XYZ file of C-alpha atoms in Angstrom:
763
model
C 44.206 19.611 29.430
C 43.032 19.650 25.878
C 40.603 16.741 26.658
C 38.723 19.362 28.807
C 38.051 21.860 25.829
C 35.666 21.381 22.884
C 37.618 23.883 20.940
C 41.262 23.809 22.185
C 42.477 26.107 19.313
C 40.397 28.948 20.417
C 42.203 28.890 23.848
C 45.514 29.071 22.071
C 44.028 32.196 20.052
C 43.018 33.667 23.499
C 46.404 33.180 25.003
C 48.011 34.887 21.897
C 45.409 37.776 22.159
C 46.453 38.259 25.893
C 49.760 39.706 24.550
C 47.959 42.486 22.581
C 47.616 44.894 25.554
C 51.394 44.505 26.293
C 52.195 45.074 22.625
C 50.166 48.315 22.531
C 51.961 49.364 25.649
C 55.379 48.841 24.162
C 54.441 50.560 20.915
C 53.134 53.562 22.775
C 56.484 53.821 24.950
C 58.308 54.071 21.609
C 56.356 57.338 20.743
C 58.007 59.380 23.769
C 60.757 61.901 23.131
C 62.986 63.471 25.663
C 62.532 67.270 25.655
C 64.607 69.407 27.973
C 62.317 71.921 29.670
C 63.513 73.779 32.860
C 59.946 73.841 34.376
C 59.785 70.045 34.276
C 62.375 69.811 37.055
C 59.838 71.000 39.490
C 57.209 68.415 38.175
C 59.814 65.500 38.078
C 60.487 66.127 41.807
C 56.670 65.809 42.517
C 56.457 62.806 40.194
C 59.168 60.901 42.107
C 56.902 60.794 45.046
C 53.987 59.127 42.974
C 55.877 56.949 40.579
C 55.848 53.839 42.380
C 52.108 53.873 43.059
C 51.346 54.876 39.328
C 53.447 51.903 38.036
C 51.785 49.401 40.200
C 48.360 50.871 39.086
C 49.318 50.520 35.525
C 50.507 46.901 35.950
C 47.191 46.105 37.492
C 45.173 47.485 34.561
C 47.495 45.767 32.083
C 47.031 42.343 33.808
C 43.298 42.805 33.830
C 43.302 43.720 30.100
C 45.365 40.543 29.347
C 43.066 38.327 31.525
C 40.039 39.586 29.634
C 41.581 38.600 26.311
C 42.484 35.139 27.637
C 38.974 34.657 29.172
C 37.540 35.610 25.813
C 39.643 32.625 24.132
C 38.736 30.206 26.941
C 34.908 31.073 26.393
C 35.151 30.349 22.739
C 37.230 27.075 23.583
C 34.112 25.856 25.465
C 35.614 24.242 28.516
C 34.229 21.400 30.399
C 34.741 20.697 33.983
C 35.849 17.200 34.977
C 33.699 15.239 37.354
C 36.614 14.963 39.837
C 36.979 18.784 39.895
C 33.334 19.332 40.297
C 33.143 16.805 43.334
C 35.946 18.944 44.905
C 33.632 22.039 44.541
C 30.757 20.057 45.999
C 28.878 19.949 42.514
C 27.683 16.832 40.893
C 26.529 16.756 37.312
C 25.686 13.397 35.743
C 26.109 12.772 32.087
C 24.793 9.911 30.020
C 26.777 9.249 26.709
C 24.275 7.568 24.229
C 26.217 6.011 21.487
C 24.904 4.636 18.212
C 27.329 2.189 16.214
C 26.946 1.332 12.707
C 27.810 -2.434 12.604
C 26.561 -3.045 9.029
C 28.352 -4.995 6.260
C 30.149 -1.910 5.004
C 32.144 -1.863 8.247
C 34.460 -4.580 6.785
C 35.937 -1.993 4.477
C 39.601 -1.422 5.734
C 40.579 1.786 7.418
C 44.215 2.242 8.378
C 44.812 -1.437 7.445
C 42.179 -3.074 9.465
C 38.362 -3.341 9.349
C 36.581 -0.113 10.073
C 34.689 -1.635 13.071
C 37.904 -2.994 14.670
C 39.473 0.475 14.425
C 36.319 2.011 16.049
C 36.295 -0.545 18.766
C 40.039 0.106 19.553
C 39.347 3.898 19.949
C 36.085 3.232 21.921
C 37.795 1.060 24.534
C 40.611 3.719 24.954
C 37.794 6.300 25.594
C 36.190 4.122 28.080
C 39.605 3.828 29.904
C 39.908 7.526 29.978
C 36.470 7.840 31.517
C 36.813 5.130 34.096
C 39.627 6.607 36.156
C 38.086 5.954 39.554
C 35.608 3.568 41.267
C 32.980 6.497 41.493
C 31.901 8.053 38.104
C 29.376 10.374 36.937
C 29.580 9.063 33.369
C 26.864 6.631 32.198
C 26.907 4.664 29.074
C 24.032 3.476 26.517
C 25.059 1.743 23.371
C 22.784 0.890 20.401
C 23.989 -0.866 17.148
C 22.103 -0.434 13.919
C 21.582 -4.140 13.377
C 19.418 -4.417 16.608
C 18.181 -0.944 17.363
C 15.160 -2.162 19.324
C 17.248 -2.732 22.451
C 20.469 -1.251 23.487
C 23.334 -3.788 23.967
C 24.334 -1.560 27.010
C 21.754 0.337 28.892
C 22.504 3.133 31.342
C 25.879 1.301 32.542
C 28.220 3.253 34.961
C 31.723 3.861 33.709
C 34.118 3.114 36.528
C 37.192 1.197 37.104
C 35.147 -1.689 38.442
C 32.915 -1.932 35.303
C 35.593 -1.121 32.701
C 36.410 -4.703 31.870
C 32.853 -5.637 31.324
C 32.068 -2.599 29.205
C 35.188 -3.342 27.133
C 34.250 -7.024 26.537
C 30.748 -5.903 25.350
C 32.404 -3.647 22.781
C 34.810 -6.421 21.758
C 32.026 -8.736 20.961
C 30.789 -6.436 18.301
C 31.576 -7.540 14.700
C 30.335 -6.484 11.397
C 26.863 -8.100 10.574
C 25.466 -8.956 7.142
C 22.644 -6.287 7.618
C 22.561 -3.018 5.723
C 22.324 -0.133 8.149
C 18.852 1.188 8.809
C 19.473 4.591 10.334
C 15.907 5.624 9.976
C 14.733 2.822 12.189
C 17.693 3.036 14.506
C 17.230 6.883 15.053
C 13.499 6.480 15.608
C 14.281 4.231 18.627
C 16.984 6.294 20.043
C 14.719 9.309 19.726
C 12.030 7.797 21.709
C 14.703 6.908 24.280
C 16.291 10.374 24.695
C 12.784 12.023 24.859
C 12.395 10.203 28.046
C 14.163 12.643 30.473
C 16.250 11.473 33.340
C 16.484 14.029 36.338
C 19.814 15.588 36.760
C 21.352 13.920 33.810
C 22.669 15.631 30.672
C 22.845 13.437 27.597
C 25.472 13.563 24.927
C 24.886 11.631 21.636
C 27.621 9.961 19.589
C 26.812 8.484 16.176
C 29.658 6.341 14.805
C 29.095 6.119 10.986
C 31.007 5.543 7.728
C 28.788 8.232 6.070
C 27.524 6.147 3.101
C 24.970 7.775 0.877
C 22.933 4.543 0.784
C 22.421 4.983 4.640
C 21.803 8.690 5.034
C 20.072 9.610 1.719
C 17.143 7.204 1.929
C 14.104 8.017 -0.198
C 10.604 8.571 1.402
C 9.111 10.877 3.988
C 11.545 13.789 4.431
C 10.464 14.211 8.085
C 11.554 10.559 8.728
C 15.068 11.021 6.920
C 18.020 10.149 9.203
C 19.406 13.478 9.338
C 15.961 15.079 10.250
C 15.692 12.627 13.037
C 19.225 13.653 14.138
C 18.036 17.147 14.267
C 15.081 16.298 16.339
C 17.233 14.329 18.945
C 19.249 17.593 19.133
C 16.533 19.166 20.990
C 16.833 16.639 23.953
C 20.487 16.468 24.319
C 23.279 18.746 25.501
C 25.807 18.018 22.553
C 26.062 15.708 19.733
C 28.792 14.229 17.501
C 28.812 12.402 14.270
C 32.151 10.450 13.977
C 33.350 9.392 10.537
C 34.544 5.820 10.858
C 34.734 5.124 7.089
C 37.406 4.751 4.596
C 37.635 7.437 1.880
C 38.019 4.668 -0.659
C 34.593 3.830 -2.220
C 35.191 1.605 -5.196
C 33.654 -1.845 -5.133
C 32.389 -4.683 -7.212
C 29.804 -7.370 -6.240
C 27.687 -10.255 -7.544
C 24.456 -8.234 -7.183
C 22.039 -10.929 -8.367
C 21.960 -14.687 -9.043
C 19.001 -16.647 -10.329
C 17.867 -19.593 -12.439
C 16.366 -18.825 -15.696
C 14.674 -22.309 -16.101
C 12.952 -24.754 -13.837
C 15.698 -26.588 -11.970
C 15.201 -30.272 -12.766
C 17.359 -32.984 -13.999
C 17.392 -33.881 -17.683
C 17.568 -30.489 -19.189
C 20.315 -27.798 -19.537
C 19.567 -25.131 -16.968
C 20.780 -21.583 -17.383
C 21.911 -19.592 -14.324
C 22.281 -15.855 -14.572
C 24.534 -13.681 -12.493
C 24.781 -9.991 -12.365
C 28.278 -8.473 -11.746
C 28.119 -4.846 -10.672
C 30.878 -2.242 -10.541
C 29.895 0.508 -8.102
C 33.104 2.481 -8.453
C 34.538 5.023 -10.988
C 37.161 2.672 -12.438
C 36.742 0.600 -15.586
C 37.886 -3.211 -14.869
C 39.224 -5.531 -17.320
C 39.021 -9.404 -17.638
C 37.019 -9.796 -14.606
C 36.782 -13.502 -14.044
C 33.710 -15.123 -12.423
C 33.290 -18.774 -11.286
C 30.269 -20.955 -10.708
C 30.673 -24.034 -8.394
C 28.109 -26.615 -7.501
C 28.887 -28.430 -4.258
C 32.620 -29.642 -4.432
C 32.543 -29.991 -8.317
C 35.194 -28.148 -10.360
C 34.180 -24.614 -11.028
C 33.118 -23.359 -14.408
C 34.568 -19.928 -15.224
C 33.386 -17.078 -17.373
C 35.388 -13.917 -18.187
C 33.833 -10.265 -18.468
C 36.148 -8.473 -20.754
C 35.360 -4.878 -19.815
C 33.343 -3.834 -16.644
C 32.790 -0.170 -16.987
C 32.234 2.293 -13.941
C 28.776 2.239 -12.509
C 27.472 -0.487 -14.697
C 26.707 -4.152 -14.438
C 27.215 -7.217 -16.804
C 25.228 -10.348 -16.830
C 27.186 -13.795 -17.050
C 25.035 -16.907 -17.854
C 26.461 -20.259 -16.856
C 24.844 -23.491 -18.148
C 24.804 -26.928 -16.562
C 23.063 -30.093 -16.758
C 21.779 -32.238 -13.620
C 21.577 -35.969 -14.410
C 18.659 -37.931 -12.917
C 19.348 -40.604 -10.308
C 17.394 -42.943 -12.629
C 15.292 -42.942 -15.652
C 12.096 -44.805 -16.492
C 9.839 -44.578 -19.586
C 6.221 -43.403 -18.805
C 5.013 -47.037 -19.001
C 7.236 -48.180 -16.313
C 6.167 -45.627 -13.682
C 3.604 -45.818 -11.085
C 1.159 -43.158 -10.482
C 2.926 -41.715 -7.390
C 5.465 -39.051 -8.410
C 6.656 -38.862 -4.892
C 7.726 -42.508 -5.026
C 9.141 -42.241 -8.621
C 10.841 -38.824 -8.298
C 14.062 -38.464 -6.429
C 15.249 -35.134 -5.003
C 18.679 -34.164 -4.464
C 20.043 -30.826 -2.803
C 22.874 -28.873 -4.441
C 24.624 -25.697 -3.050
C 25.482 -23.346 -5.936
C 27.950 -20.367 -5.463
C 28.910 -17.788 -7.944
C 31.982 -15.862 -7.023
C 34.274 -13.129 -8.403
C 37.812 -14.309 -8.655
C 39.757 -11.674 -6.658
C 43.042 -13.490 -7.234
C 42.709 -12.796 -11.034
C 42.400 -9.004 -10.382
C 45.627 -6.993 -10.809
C 46.986 -5.100 -7.777
C 45.807 -1.878 -9.608
C 42.246 -3.299 -9.627
C 42.076 -4.665 -6.142
C 41.547 -0.997 -4.815
C 38.553 -0.801 -6.970
C 37.113 -3.760 -4.666
C 36.943 -2.445 -1.118
C 34.443 -4.936 0.211
C 35.185 -8.630 -0.461
C 32.267 -9.962 1.522
C 29.728 -9.216 -1.390
C 31.888 -11.060 -3.981
C 29.831 -14.247 -3.881
C 26.150 -15.174 -4.019
C 24.650 -18.510 -3.430
C 21.741 -20.618 -4.424
C 20.084 -23.590 -2.818
C 18.748 -26.124 -5.247
C 16.171 -28.831 -4.780
C 16.528 -30.821 -8.005
C 14.055 -33.415 -8.925
C 14.478 -35.961 -11.648
C 11.734 -34.310 -13.458
C 8.787 -32.102 -13.373
C 5.810 -34.501 -12.533
C 2.994 -33.676 -14.956
C -0.309 -35.426 -14.886
C -2.144 -36.171 -18.131
C -5.821 -36.755 -17.698
C -7.163 -38.477 -20.909
C -10.944 -37.987 -21.218
C -10.885 -39.882 -24.572
C -8.423 -42.790 -24.202
C -8.219 -45.134 -27.289
C -6.630 -48.513 -28.084
C -4.907 -46.671 -30.966
C -2.463 -44.561 -29.232
C -2.324 -42.072 -32.022
C -6.028 -41.413 -31.533
C -5.572 -40.790 -27.893
C -6.314 -37.330 -26.641
C -2.837 -37.150 -24.915
C -0.836 -38.605 -27.580
C 1.080 -35.381 -28.716
C 1.451 -34.385 -24.959
C 3.285 -37.684 -24.150
C 6.089 -36.789 -26.578
C 7.022 -34.019 -24.127
C 8.474 -36.587 -21.973
C 11.830 -37.157 -23.557
C 15.474 -36.585 -22.443
C 16.216 -32.932 -22.480
C 12.717 -31.538 -21.374
C 12.863 -32.268 -17.714
C 9.357 -33.564 -17.716
C 7.898 -36.775 -16.298
C 4.469 -37.494 -17.575
C 1.862 -39.732 -15.804
C -1.202 -40.787 -17.802
C -4.558 -41.599 -16.270
C -8.154 -41.989 -17.601
C -10.762 -39.176 -16.397
C -12.445 -41.492 -13.890
C -9.231 -41.944 -11.819
C -8.903 -38.097 -11.398
C -11.647 -38.531 -8.740
C -9.508 -40.615 -6.458
C -5.793 -39.752 -7.168
C -3.680 -37.648 -4.822
C -2.827 -34.314 -6.553
C -0.244 -32.954 -4.098
C 2.744 -34.363 -5.839
C 2.008 -32.921 -9.318
C 3.153 -29.551 -10.544
C 1.091 -29.438 -13.774
C -2.213 -31.091 -14.677
C -3.670 -31.405 -18.097
C -7.195 -32.172 -18.241
C -8.023 -33.132 -21.853
C -11.514 -33.788 -23.328
C -13.139 -33.979 -19.883
C -16.294 -32.157 -19.143
C -17.312 -33.138 -15.705
C -16.180 -33.896 -12.018
C -17.653 -34.391 -8.741
C -18.319 -31.262 -6.726
C -16.072 -32.384 -4.106
C -13.279 -33.267 -6.482
C -13.735 -29.895 -8.255
C -13.112 -28.146 -4.865
C -9.904 -30.261 -4.322
C -8.753 -29.206 -7.652
C -9.478 -25.467 -6.889
C -7.304 -25.804 -3.660
C -4.576 -27.513 -5.525
C -4.516 -24.595 -7.989
C -4.662 -22.008 -5.325
C -1.750 -23.675 -3.430
C 0.510 -23.032 -6.621
C -0.558 -25.655 -9.108
C -0.843 -25.120 -12.821
C -3.975 -26.458 -14.530
C -4.411 -26.721 -18.280
C -7.907 -27.326 -19.760
C -7.912 -28.666 -23.532
C -11.638 -29.541 -24.309
C -12.060 -31.882 -27.239
C -15.050 -33.208 -29.160
C -16.375 -35.524 -26.260
C -17.018 -32.501 -24.200
C -20.644 -31.452 -23.549
C -20.622 -27.737 -23.228
C -23.357 -27.571 -20.504
C -21.472 -30.038 -18.193
C -18.239 -28.366 -18.733
C -19.537 -24.875 -17.938
C -21.382 -26.207 -14.835
C -18.158 -28.038 -13.522
C -15.292 -25.621 -14.602
C -16.925 -22.135 -15.638
C -19.476 -21.813 -12.856
C -20.837 -18.573 -13.993
C -17.365 -17.004 -14.177
C -16.517 -17.941 -10.721
C -15.018 -21.495 -11.448
C -11.746 -22.531 -12.690
C -12.168 -22.028 -16.422
C -12.005 -18.458 -17.734
C -13.869 -19.518 -20.911
C -17.556 -20.518 -21.127
C -17.864 -22.962 -24.075
C -20.650 -22.389 -26.644
C -20.376 -24.808 -29.614
C -17.807 -26.616 -31.688
C -16.792 -24.930 -34.911
C -14.512 -25.870 -37.913
C -14.526 -28.177 -40.909
C -14.593 -31.837 -40.431
C -13.327 -32.469 -43.880
C -10.139 -30.384 -43.049
C -10.527 -28.557 -46.365
C -10.519 -25.268 -44.502
C -8.914 -24.002 -41.355
C -7.868 -21.072 -39.112
C -4.610 -20.214 -37.575
C -3.271 -18.513 -34.494
C -2.821 -14.795 -33.925
C -0.591 -13.527 -31.109
C -1.573 -10.594 -29.029
C 0.403 -7.280 -29.387
C 2.531 -8.189 -26.229
C 3.357 -11.810 -26.731
C 3.133 -13.979 -23.538
C 5.983 -15.905 -21.869
C 4.439 -19.120 -23.114
C 5.184 -17.999 -26.614
C 8.832 -16.969 -25.960
C 10.714 -19.727 -27.822
C 8.400 -19.822 -30.841
C 8.456 -15.987 -31.191
C 12.212 -15.980 -30.980
C 12.948 -18.841 -33.348
C 9.995 -18.760 -35.717
C 7.583 -15.700 -35.285
C 5.524 -16.742 -38.448
C 5.151 -20.245 -37.277
C 1.881 -19.373 -35.468
C 0.402 -18.189 -38.733
C 1.206 -21.414 -40.338
C -0.360 -23.651 -37.601
C -3.588 -25.192 -39.114
C -6.493 -25.477 -36.652
C -9.472 -27.566 -38.091
C -11.692 -27.667 -35.019
C -12.238 -25.399 -32.139
C -14.796 -24.375 -29.592
C -16.558 -20.927 -29.759
C -16.542 -19.368 -26.319
C -17.529 -16.436 -24.236
C -15.621 -14.776 -21.359
C -16.086 -12.262 -18.602
C -14.498 -9.015 -20.168
C -14.631 -7.309 -16.813
C -11.903 -9.597 -15.559
C -9.623 -8.799 -18.508
C -6.470 -7.173 -17.263
C -7.116 -8.113 -13.486
C -6.782 -11.862 -13.177
C -7.391 -12.920 -16.811
C -5.502 -12.358 -19.894
C -5.916 -13.653 -23.577
C -2.535 -15.270 -24.743
C -3.641 -16.319 -28.245
C -6.558 -15.701 -30.527
C -7.825 -17.420 -33.628
C -8.158 -15.933 -37.222
C -11.781 -16.797 -37.565
C -14.445 -13.973 -38.082
C -14.938 -13.494 -34.381
C -11.307 -13.671 -33.484
C -12.231 -16.233 -30.897
C -9.904 -16.623 -28.084
C -7.647 -19.778 -28.306
C -5.690 -19.591 -25.226
C -6.708 -17.644 -21.988
C -4.822 -17.479 -18.558
C -6.418 -16.917 -15.188
C -4.603 -16.427 -11.873
C -6.087 -18.177 -8.765
C -4.300 -17.670 -5.453
C -0.688 -18.914 -6.141
C -1.365 -20.854 -9.111
C -3.003 -20.379 -12.629
C -5.283 -22.043 -15.015
C -4.690 -22.006 -18.771
C -7.894 -22.684 -20.876
C -7.675 -23.631 -24.472
C -10.594 -23.530 -26.988
C -8.853 -26.277 -28.999
C -8.109 -29.921 -28.175
C -4.681 -31.521 -27.493
C -5.103 -33.889 -30.435
C -4.285 -33.424 -34.079
C -7.067 -30.920 -34.499
C -4.533 -28.573 -32.956
C -1.954 -29.012 -35.958
C -0.564 -31.419 -38.178
C 2.349 -32.186 -35.943
C 5.339 -32.601 -36.426
C 4.900 -31.097 -39.926
C 4.089 -27.700 -38.312
C 6.619 -27.585 -35.191
C 4.743 -25.316 -32.928
C 3.189 -27.668 -30.585
C 6.270 -28.695 -28.545
C 7.976 -25.259 -28.013
C 4.685 -23.783 -26.994
C 3.870 -26.535 -24.614
C 7.288 -26.531 -23.080
C 7.232 -22.742 -22.684
C 3.733 -22.844 -21.301
C 4.639 -25.347 -18.576
C 7.732 -23.365 -17.635
C 5.640 -20.160 -17.282
C 2.749 -21.951 -15.538
C 5.236 -23.110 -12.877
C 6.592 -19.651 -12.390
C 9.450 -19.797 -9.796
C 8.065 -22.864 -8.205
C 10.374 -25.733 -8.264
C 13.396 -23.360 -9.178
C 15.982 -21.772 -6.999
C 15.172 -21.504 -3.371
C 16.563 -18.155 -2.164
C 15.773 -15.023 -0.160
C 17.300 -11.696 0.896
C 18.687 -11.188 4.394
C 15.960 -9.377 6.422
C 13.035 -11.167 4.801
C 11.403 -14.046 6.505
C 11.936 -17.576 5.525
C 9.003 -19.586 4.587
C 8.843 -23.378 3.870
C 5.605 -24.901 2.588
C 4.686 -28.180 4.344
C 2.427 -30.825 2.739
C 0.513 -32.153 5.856
C -0.443 -35.274 3.954
C 3.200 -36.230 4.125
C 4.976 -34.308 6.821
C 4.559 -33.120 10.438
C 3.733 -29.642 11.236
C 7.089 -29.027 13.158
C 9.925 -27.810 11.020
C 13.545 -27.363 12.313
C 15.752 -24.799 10.567
C 19.532 -25.118 10.903
C 21.519 -21.928 10.185
C 25.098 -21.585 8.725
C 26.434 -21.617 12.257
C 24.639 -25.097 13.040
C 22.245 -23.403 15.524
C 18.638 -24.746 15.370
C 15.224 -22.966 15.405
C 11.808 -24.712 15.531
C 8.482 -23.394 14.027
C 4.945 -24.792 13.454
C 3.421 -24.834 10.111
C 0.181 -22.908 9.908
C -2.448 -22.037 7.098
C -1.382 -20.141 4.147
C -2.140 -16.446 3.843
C -5.019 -15.621 1.307
C -8.655 -16.327 0.621
C -7.871 -20.056 0.449
C -6.276 -20.131 3.974
C -9.199 -21.678 5.634
C -10.595 -23.897 2.838
C -8.919 -27.067 4.010
C -5.675 -26.734 2.156
C -3.223 -29.618 2.603
C -0.334 -27.038 2.338
C 0.672 -24.856 5.062
C 3.688 -22.677 5.811
C 6.275 -22.681 8.472
C 7.649 -19.006 8.904
C 10.993 -17.983 10.317
C 11.197 -14.233 10.658
C 14.650 -13.855 12.426
C 17.241 -14.545 9.988
C 20.536 -12.897 10.799
C 23.281 -14.269 8.567
C 23.754 -14.801 4.861
C 24.415 -18.255 3.751
C 22.773 -21.745 3.147
C 20.236 -22.875 5.709
C 18.647 -26.269 6.022
C 15.001 -27.048 6.712
C 14.552 -30.406 8.295
C 10.952 -31.873 7.837
C 9.768 -34.883 9.599
C 7.914 -37.344 7.306
C 4.928 -39.135 8.353
C 6.834 -42.561 7.837
C 9.318 -41.413 10.443
C 12.181 -40.432 8.016
C 13.731 -36.791 8.023
C 13.888 -34.856 4.794
C 16.290 -31.989 4.393
C 15.608 -29.067 2.003
C 18.062 -26.089 1.506
C 17.384 -22.393 1.459
C 19.761 -19.739 0.460
C 19.832 -16.283 2.109
C 21.985 -13.441 0.326
C 23.023 -9.974 1.249
C 21.013 -6.977 0.136
C 22.507 -5.864 -3.172
C 22.371 -2.056 -2.336
C 24.574 -2.537 0.568
C 27.536 -2.800 -1.916
C 27.206 0.815 -2.889
C 30.068 2.517 -0.708
C 29.659 6.069 -2.317
C 30.022 8.522 0.751
C 28.385 11.682 1.484
C 29.382 14.612 -0.562
C 30.897 17.813 1.039
C 27.665 19.603 0.715
C 25.998 16.987 2.835
C 28.688 17.307 5.514
C 27.983 20.898 6.317
C 26.559 21.794 9.694
C 23.109 22.511 8.307
C 22.707 18.834 7.416
C 23.182 17.566 11.021
C 21.801 20.316 12.998
C 23.382 23.022 15.172
C 23.816 20.634 18.322
C 26.019 18.261 16.211
C 29.515 18.404 15.286
C 31.170 16.313 12.629
C 34.475 14.699 13.665
C 36.918 12.925 11.493
C 38.015 9.981 13.575
C 37.313 8.071 16.833
C 40.387 9.623 18.220
C 38.849 13.006 17.813
C 35.859 11.833 19.586
C 37.967 10.607 22.476
C 39.638 14.133 22.746
C 36.245 15.820 22.530
C 34.834 13.882 25.408
C 37.302 12.232 27.740
C 37.019 13.537 31.210
C 34.185 15.872 30.668
C 31.080 16.214 32.759
C 29.771 19.674 32.049
C 30.484 22.669 30.074
C 31.177 25.845 32.233
C 31.537 28.527 29.494
C 28.636 30.506 30.987
C 30.561 30.961 34.142
C 33.651 32.057 32.151
C 31.423 34.855 30.512
C 30.402 35.897 33.978
C 34.108 36.178 35.153
C 35.045 37.971 31.905
C 32.248 40.596 32.504
C 33.399 40.996 36.092
C 36.986 41.521 34.804
C 36.075 44.025 32.233
C 33.904 45.890 34.841
C 36.677 45.946 37.317
C 39.160 47.276 34.618
C 36.839 49.955 33.851
C 36.272 50.987 37.392
C 39.973 50.981 38.466
C 40.873 52.862 35.322
C 38.352 55.719 36.241
C 39.338 55.739 39.835
C 43.200 55.770 39.227
C 42.703 58.541 36.713
C 40.678 60.514 39.080
C 43.284 60.315 41.868
C 45.852 61.336 39.537
């Protein structure tokens, strides 16, 4: 019976109120006192004739007054008539139950000893069993989930004994996804659905939510806030419910970020940084974190104290050894042939086993305790050195000092060619190109170099004393539209080396100066420059795509090092050469750290960790000179998807770029993915890609009591504390009939008044 009432407590109150007229009657009887009066004997004789009739009349009035109080309580209880009862009376009122289920990552949090979504499914299936009592039903079901709100998983399905098994199986297949709950997008789709009316159908809306602040209090347009969209839906439904499916515990710790701090190559120590966040109110002690690469033994770091609502950063260091090592003179000019690539899976994880029992309650969601990286580690970063002034005396070579960068521990692999070979060599395998003392290239080759930079390459120009300014400007500056941000004017300096200038850093040091500024900030002022080019630059581009990194201490404060961004890559132009006019190296040790940091910065995140966030498209760059356009993606469940590589986005997309992109927009699980590329020689190459969870889904803080007030949801919605309450509030109902109760109540009150007047008049 209680399943037919929205407010069963009010019916009990009405039943209790029905006793009020009886109590009043009994209290009034106690006021009578027997008084002996001789004249009353005649009246008593007359009353004996009417007593039976008066008693019946009084009982009728008392019964009507008790019934009125009971009907008042029933009206407040908001009764709903079961479909079966309506059919007996020849009425037919269809009701569609539109359900929105939060199946986000936070539904793994335990509620009553089991994941919240499992508890929800159990109650939901019991509800369906209550509704499906016969083979004919006036209840219809539409179910949306927040992970796929574009299409319902059940669309206007009848709830009958015949369909019950299929409906319950569809609910059973639900499991928490790795996505965050996007209520805004979900409610926008449901609102569009409920705005489309069905003739003769009343809709009731049920939102099953764990009431996380992260989901409901989203920033942005207030009119598109989830609770505002819910209020708008209330205008198109008969009744709505928000059902709390979450746990009251909201403590949680997570690995919120993981990244490589250095280009990931062999032959150098690589730093990996992991952020460990405490989203709860309890301070944790001695939190142990592990890093594991493939099946190697894990490395551990311990955070002594992790305060509430803070994060701590843990840095791991490791060294990837090359598969083989060759000196620069032993290598061919094809980095692809000389460089071996290997895939690694890196995982950083919070060690829950090391947490005490009193601390485990502060980690309600274990699924976010780990983060992964996919690493594609080369034997070294291929760097091409173009020498425009080669010499039999190696020390007089324009690239002499740059070759010293190719030592164990730097991760660089240098390949040296004379300037004329730059016209014919393939550039696609090189990450960085130094053009030293070169002033001219053919127009076609200049365009190839521009495309290579736009596709992500790093070009470093170092003009020397063999450069002719007019040819350099025509080839590289091109009136400010070319590769170089500097227009050369003339050589300055002292050939006798009796005077010199030094470097002057800009107020905000560039990343290329990171090491030298941290270890020897005064070293730039001790660097002796004996020869340099005076130059001009387009000042209108400063701050947009051009930045001065270093200046000289000459009278004009000439730019010494200028960066220009082009597409996905960048160009670094020096006004000084790469030979010993730069510095008396190694006496003044600034050359090596600046060049190493310059290369790291020029690479950006290219060649580093390969990762993305769930919900973002996955993109793999394909070199069409080496691979087929068709790319296959294998997900963590071994399922395969194919895509065709297409031109890159941007201004250079139609410029004949050899690099194109295969895009996979529909990624549904976190984990390690595998790209499989078919090489033109018939071999298959595998590249890994890591997909991690959104960091903000780890915040389990629930809505405050103020946000649970009726004003937050709208007057058509009621907040219920559990799935069982939702079952009680809806099972067996088809339509409210409290308006009919009001009519009966008014009729009873009217009848009581009329009979009271009529009986009194007769008396």
